[in-house]
CSV table of C-alpha atoms (C1' of nucleotides) in Angstrom, one decimal:
chain,number,residue,atom,x,y,z
L,59,UNK,CA,-35.5,-11.1,-41.1
L,60,UNK,CA,-31.9,-12.0,-40.6
L,61,UNK,CA,-30.4,-13.3,-37.4
L,62,UNK,CA,-27.4,-11.9,-35.7
L,63,UNK,CA,-25.9,-12.4,-32.4
L,64,UNK,CA,-25.5,-8.6,-32.1
L,65,UNK,CA,-28.2,-6.5,-30.6
L,66,UNK,CA,-29.6,-3.6,-32.5
L,67,UNK,CA,-28.1,-1.3,-29.9
L,68,UNK,CA,-24.7,-2.8,-30.4
L,69,UNK,CA,-25.0,-2.4,-34.1
L,70,UNK,CA,-26.3,1.2,-33.8
L,71,UNK,CA,-23.6,2.1,-31.3
L,72,UNK,CA,-20.9,0.7,-33.6
L,73,UNK,CA,-22.4,2.7,-36.5
L,74,UNK,CA,-22.2,5.9,-34.5
L,75,UNK,CA,-18.7,5.1,-33.3
L,76,UNK,CA,-17.5,4.3,-36.7
L,77,UNK,CA,-18.7,7.7,-37.9
L,78,UNK,CA,-16.9,9.4,-35.0
L,79,UNK,CA,-13.7,7.4,-35.7
L,80,UNK,CA,-11.9,10.2,-37.6
L,81,UNK,CA,-10.4,13.4,-36.3
L,82,UNK,CA,-12.0,15.5,-39.0
L,83,UNK,CA,-15.4,14.1,-38.2
L,84,UNK,CA,-14.8,14.4,-34.5
L,85,UNK,CA,-13.9,18.0,-35.0
L,86,UNK,CA,-17.0,18.8,-37.0
L,87,UNK,CA,-19.3,17.1,-34.6
L,88,UNK,CA,-17.8,19.0,-31.7
L,89,UNK,CA,-18.1,22.3,-33.5
L,90,UNK,CA,-21.7,21.7,-34.5
L,91,UNK,CA,-22.6,20.5,-31.1
L,92,UNK,CA,-21.1,23.6,-29.4
L,93,UNK,CA,-22.2,26.2,-31.9
L,94,UNK,CA,-25.7,25.9,-33.3
L,95,UNK,CA,-25.0,25.2,-37.0
L,96,UNK,CA,-22.5,26.1,-39.6
L,97,UNK,CA,-21.9,26.3,-43.3
L,98,UNK,CA,-19.7,23.9,-45.2
L,99,UNK,CA,-17.6,26.8,-46.4
L,100,UNK,CA,-16.7,27.8,-42.9
L,101,UNK,CA,-15.3,24.4,-42.3
L,102,UNK,CA,-13.4,24.4,-45.6
L,103,UNK,CA,-11.6,27.6,-44.3
L,104,UNK,CA,-10.6,26.0,-41.1
L,105,UNK,CA,-9.8,22.4,-42.0
L,106,UNK,CA,-6.7,21.5,-43.9
L,107,UNK,CA,-8.4,19.3,-46.4
L,108,UNK,CA,-9.9,19.7,-49.9
L,109,UNK,CA,-13.5,20.7,-50.1
L,110,UNK,CA,-14.4,17.4,-51.8
L,111,UNK,CA,-12.9,15.5,-48.9
L,112,UNK,CA,-14.8,17.5,-46.4
L,113,UNK,CA,-18.0,16.9,-48.4
L,114,UNK,CA,-17.3,13.2,-48.1
L,115,UNK,CA,-16.9,13.3,-44.4
L,116,UNK,CA,-20.1,15.3,-44.0
L,117,UNK,CA,-21.9,12.8,-46.1
L,118,UNK,CA,-20.7,10.0,-43.8
L,119,UNK,CA,-21.9,11.9,-40.8
L,120,UNK,CA,-25.2,12.5,-42.5
L,121,UNK,CA,-25.5,8.8,-43.5
L,122,UNK,CA,-24.8,7.8,-39.9
L,123,UNK,CA,-27.6,10.2,-38.9
L,124,UNK,CA,-25.5,12.4,-36.6
L,125,UNK,CA,-25.9,15.6,-38.6
L,126,UNK,CA,-28.3,17.0,-41.1
L,127,UNK,CA,-27.9,19.5,-43.9
L,128,UNK,CA,-30.3,22.1,-45.0
L,129,UNK,CA,-29.9,23.9,-48.4
L,130,UNK,CA,-29.9,27.6,-47.9
L,131,UNK,CA,-29.4,29.4,-51.1
L,132,UNK,CA,-26.2,28.3,-52.7
L,133,UNK,CA,-24.9,27.2,-49.3
L,134,UNK,CA,-25.7,24.2,-47.1
L,135,UNK,CA,-26.3,24.7,-43.4
L,136,UNK,CA,-25.3,21.7,-41.3
L,137,UNK,CA,-26.6,21.0,-37.8
L,138,UNK,CA,-26.5,18.2,-35.4
L,139,UNK,CA,-29.4,15.8,-35.8
L,140,UNK,CA,-30.6,16.2,-32.2
L,141,UNK,CA,-32.9,13.2,-32.2
L,142,UNK,CA,-30.1,10.8,-33.2
L,143,UNK,CA,-27.6,12.6,-31.1
L,144,UNK,CA,-29.7,11.9,-28.1
L,145,UNK,CA,-29.8,8.2,-29.0
L,146,UNK,CA,-26.0,8.2,-29.2
L,147,UNK,CA,-25.8,9.8,-25.8
L,148,UNK,CA,-28.1,7.1,-24.4
L,149,UNK,CA,-26.2,4.3,-26.1
L,150,UNK,CA,-22.7,5.4,-25.1
L,151,UNK,CA,-23.8,6.3,-21.6
L,152,UNK,CA,-25.2,2.8,-21.1
L,153,UNK,CA,-22.3,1.2,-22.8
L,154,UNK,CA,-19.5,3.1,-20.9
L,155,UNK,CA,-21.0,3.1,-17.5
L,156,UNK,CA,-21.7,-0.6,-16.9
A,285,UNK,CA,6.8,18.5,-33.0
A,286,UNK,CA,4.0,18.5,-35.6
A,287,UNK,CA,1.2,20.9,-35.7
A,288,UNK,CA,-2.4,19.9,-36.0
A,289,UNK,CA,-5.6,21.8,-35.7
A,290,UNK,CA,-7.0,18.9,-33.8
A,291,UNK,CA,-6.7,18.7,-30.0
A,292,UNK,CA,-5.2,15.7,-28.4
A,293,UNK,CA,-8.6,14.9,-26.9
A,294,UNK,CA,-10.2,14.9,-30.3
A,295,UNK,CA,-7.6,12.6,-31.7
A,296,UNK,CA,-7.8,10.3,-28.7
A,297,UNK,CA,-11.6,10.2,-28.8
A,298,UNK,CA,-11.4,9.4,-32.5
A,299,UNK,CA,-9.0,6.6,-31.8
A,300,UNK,CA,-11.3,5.1,-29.2
A,301,UNK,CA,-14.3,5.6,-31.4
A,302,UNK,CA,-12.7,3.9,-34.3
A,303,UNK,CA,-11.9,0.9,-32.2
A,304,UNK,CA,-15.5,0.7,-31.1
A,305,UNK,CA,-16.7,1.1,-34.7
A,306,UNK,CA,-17.4,-2.6,-35.4
A,307,UNK,CA,-20.1,-4.9,-34.0
A,308,UNK,CA,-17.7,-7.6,-33.0
A,309,UNK,CA,-15.5,-5.2,-31.1
A,310,UNK,CA,-18.5,-3.5,-29.5
A,311,UNK,CA,-19.8,-6.9,-28.4
A,312,UNK,CA,-16.4,-7.9,-26.9
A,313,UNK,CA,-16.1,-4.6,-25.0
A,314,UNK,CA,-19.6,-4.8,-23.6
A,315,UNK,CA,-19.0,-8.4,-22.5
A,316,UNK,CA,-15.7,-7.6,-20.9
A,317,UNK,CA,-17.1,-4.5,-19.2
A,318,UNK,CA,-20.1,-6.4,-17.7
A,319,UNK,CA,-18.2,-9.6,-16.8
A,320,UNK,CA,-14.8,-9.3,-15.3
A,321,UNK,CA,-12.7,-10.9,-17.9
A,322,UNK,CA,-12.8,-13.7,-20.3
A,323,UNK,CA,-10.7,-16.0,-22.4
A,324,UNK,CA,-10.3,-15.7,-26.1
A,325,UNK,CA,-11.7,-19.2,-26.6
A,326,UNK,CA,-14.9,-18.3,-24.9
A,327,UNK,CA,-15.5,-15.7,-27.5
A,328,UNK,CA,-14.6,-18.0,-30.4
A,329,UNK,CA,-17.4,-20.2,-29.3
A,330,UNK,CA,-19.9,-17.4,-29.3
A,331,UNK,CA,-18.9,-15.3,-32.2
A,332,UNK,CA,-19.5,-16.4,-35.8
A,333,UNK,CA,-16.0,-15.6,-37.0
A,334,UNK,CA,-12.7,-17.4,-37.4
A,335,UNK,CA,-10.4,-17.4,-34.5
A,336,UNK,CA,-7.8,-15.6,-36.5
A,337,UNK,CA,-10.3,-12.8,-37.2
A,338,UNK,CA,-11.2,-12.6,-33.6
A,339,UNK,CA,-7.5,-12.4,-32.7
A,340,UNK,CA,-7.2,-9.4,-35.1
A,341,UNK,CA,-10.1,-7.6,-33.5
A,342,UNK,CA,-8.7,-8.2,-30.0
A,343,UNK,CA,-5.4,-6.8,-31.2
A,344,UNK,CA,-7.1,-3.7,-32.4
A,345,UNK,CA,-8.8,-3.2,-29.1
A,346,UNK,CA,-5.5,-3.8,-27.4
A,347,UNK,CA,-3.7,-1.3,-29.6
A,348,UNK,CA,-6.3,1.3,-28.9
A,349,UNK,CA,-5.7,0.7,-25.3
A,350,UNK,CA,-9.3,-0.4,-24.4
A,351,UNK,CA,-8.4,-3.9,-23.3
A,352,UNK,CA,-5.4,-5.8,-22.1
A,353,UNK,CA,-4.5,-9.5,-22.4
A,354,UNK,CA,-2.7,-11.5,-19.8
A,355,UNK,CA,-1.2,-14.9,-20.7
A,356,UNK,CA,-2.4,-17.6,-18.4
A,357,UNK,CA,-1.0,-21.0,-19.3
A,358,UNK,CA,-1.9,-21.7,-22.9
A,359,UNK,CA,-4.8,-19.3,-22.8
A,360,UNK,CA,-5.0,-15.5,-22.8
A,361,UNK,CA,-7.2,-13.7,-20.3
A,362,UNK,CA,-8.6,-10.5,-21.7
A,363,UNK,CA,-9.9,-7.6,-19.5
A,364,UNK,CA,-10.9,-4.0,-19.9
A,365,UNK,CA,-8.0,-1.6,-19.5
A,366,UNK,CA,-9.7,0.3,-16.7
A,367,UNK,CA,-7.4,3.3,-16.8
A,368,UNK,CA,-8.0,4.0,-20.5
A,369,UNK,CA,-11.7,3.0,-20.2
A,370,UNK,CA,-12.1,5.8,-17.7
A,371,UNK,CA,-10.4,8.2,-20.1
A,372,UNK,CA,-12.9,7.1,-22.8
A,373,UNK,CA,-15.8,7.7,-20.4
A,374,UNK,CA,-14.5,11.2,-19.7
A,375,UNK,CA,-13.9,12.0,-23.3
A,376,UNK,CA,-17.2,10.8,-24.6
A,377,UNK,CA,-19.1,12.3,-21.7
A,378,UNK,CA,-17.6,15.7,-22.4
A,379,UNK,CA,-18.1,15.2,-26.1
A,380,UNK,CA,-21.7,14.1,-26.1
A,381,UNK,CA,-23.1,16.4,-23.4
A,382,UNK,CA,-22.1,19.9,-24.6
F,55,DT,C1',-27.0,36.8,-69.4
F,56,DT,C1',-22.6,36.1,-68.1
F,57,DT,C1',-19.7,35.4,-64.1
F,58,DA,C1',-18.8,34.0,-59.2
F,59,DT,C1',-19.7,31.3,-55.4
F,60,DT,C1',-20.8,27.1,-53.2
F,61,DG,C1',-20.9,22.4,-52.6
F,62,DT,C1',-21.5,17.7,-54.6
F,63,DT,C1',-20.2,14.0,-57.6
F,64,DC,C1',-16.8,11.5,-60.5
F,65,DG,C1',-12.6,9.2,-61.5
F,66,DT,C1',-8.4,7.9,-59.7
F,67,DT,C1',-4.9,6.3,-56.4
F,68,DA,C1',-3.1,4.6,-52.1
F,69,DT,C1',-4.0,2.7,-47.8
F,70,DT,C1',-6.6,0.3,-44.4
F,71,DT,C1',-9.9,-2.9,-43.0
F,72,DT,C1',-12.1,-7.3,-42.8
F,73,DG,C1',-12.0,-11.9,-43.3
F,74,DC,C1',-10.3,-16.6,-44.0
F,75,DG,C1',-7.4,-20.8,-43.8
F,76,DA,C1',-2.8,-22.6,-43.1
F,77,DA,C1',1.2,-22.6,-40.6
F,78,DC,C1',3.3,-21.8,-36.4
F,79,DA,C1',4.6,-21.4,-31.3
F,80,DA,C1',3.8,-22.3,-26.5
F,81,DA,C1',1.9,-24.7,-22.8
F,82,DG,C1',-0.6,-28.9,-20.9
F,83,DA,C1',-1.9,-33.5,-21.1
F,84,DT,C1',-1.0,-38.4,-22.2
H,159,DA,C1',8.4,-37.5,-26.1
H,160,DT,C1',4.3,-37.0,-28.5
H,161,DC,C1',-0.1,-35.2,-29.1
H,162,DT,C1',-3.8,-31.5,-27.9
H,163,DT,C1',-5.3,-27.3,-27.0
H,164,DT,C1',-5.0,-22.4,-27.5
H,165,DG,C1',-4.1,-18.3,-29.7
H,166,DT,C1',-1.0,-15.5,-32.8
H,167,DT,C1',1.1,-14.6,-37.2
H,168,DC,C1',1.3,-15.0,-42.3
H,169,DG,C1',-0.3,-14.8,-46.9
H,170,DC,C1',-3.8,-13.6,-49.4
H,171,DA,C1',-8.2,-11.5,-51.5
H,172,DA,C1',-12.0,-8.4,-51.4
H,173,DA,C1',-14.0,-4.4,-49.9
H,174,DA,C1',-14.1,0.0,-47.7
H,175,DT,C1',-11.8,4.4,-46.5
H,176,DA,C1',-9.3,8.6,-47.3
H,177,DA,C1',-7.7,11.9,-50.2
H,178,DC,C1',-7.2,14.8,-54.3
H,179,DG,C1',-8.3,17.6,-58.5
H,180,DA,C1',-11.5,18.2,-62.2
H,181,DA,C1',-15.9,18.5,-63.7
H,182,DC,C1',-20.5,19.6,-62.7
H,183,DA,C1',-25.0,21.8,-61.0
H,184,DA,C1',-27.4,25.4,-58.6
H,185,DT,C1',-27.9,29.8,-56.9
H,186,DA,C1',-26.5,34.6,-56.4
H,187,DA,C1',-24.3,38.7,-58.1
H,188,DA,C1',-22.6,41.7,-62.0
DNA sequence: TTTATTGTTCGTTATTTTGCGAACAAAGAT
DNA sequence: ATCTTTGTTCGCAAAATAACGAACAATAAA
């Protein structure tokens, strides 16, 4: 048990914010949130970055808990992690509106 | 004029998010948003970081446009930049809720 | 059973971030 | 006029981030 002057909510919000702090990741999140899901390859076609770079960004979003990937044959289908997304909504709403 | 597949909103949201992506900065923003304003020194007393480090974080928040500092004698009074804060509210609300 | 397709991991490089203490500048207090 | 107080800037070190291509593993297609 370690002490910190920061609340868990602050730390969690910062973690989410950090993951959102890059245009590519913002783009991906927005896409996934509007559409249902999508394959990594679709993104590679759209985004002007190497596939390895995209993979890294997706990993960061996954580590932050904002998305999840499901293996589907040779592809990976990525979706928003709805549970954590809801938590992010809560946190940012509370944060921004008071 | 440079082209980008990212919208201005996406880039702006990412900029805001990046600035919020650290517990110290999250803490400061929350404090300033709840209280009216505060002096840098008050934060130095609370936060477990060197004053030079705090100054850096404040600078980042200022560069991102989320706060503003007003010199008041030998002190500096920091406040939320309400105009940009409102923009952040808009952006994140749109982003998170669809 | 080769050959494609798909996406991750590895190795590398360049840049940015985080953090500190020391030095500095500006304003107030003595 | 000197000494405090306050906060920024500088110089530095360590760690994290961002990006790429090459190599790799897994699955599907030939």
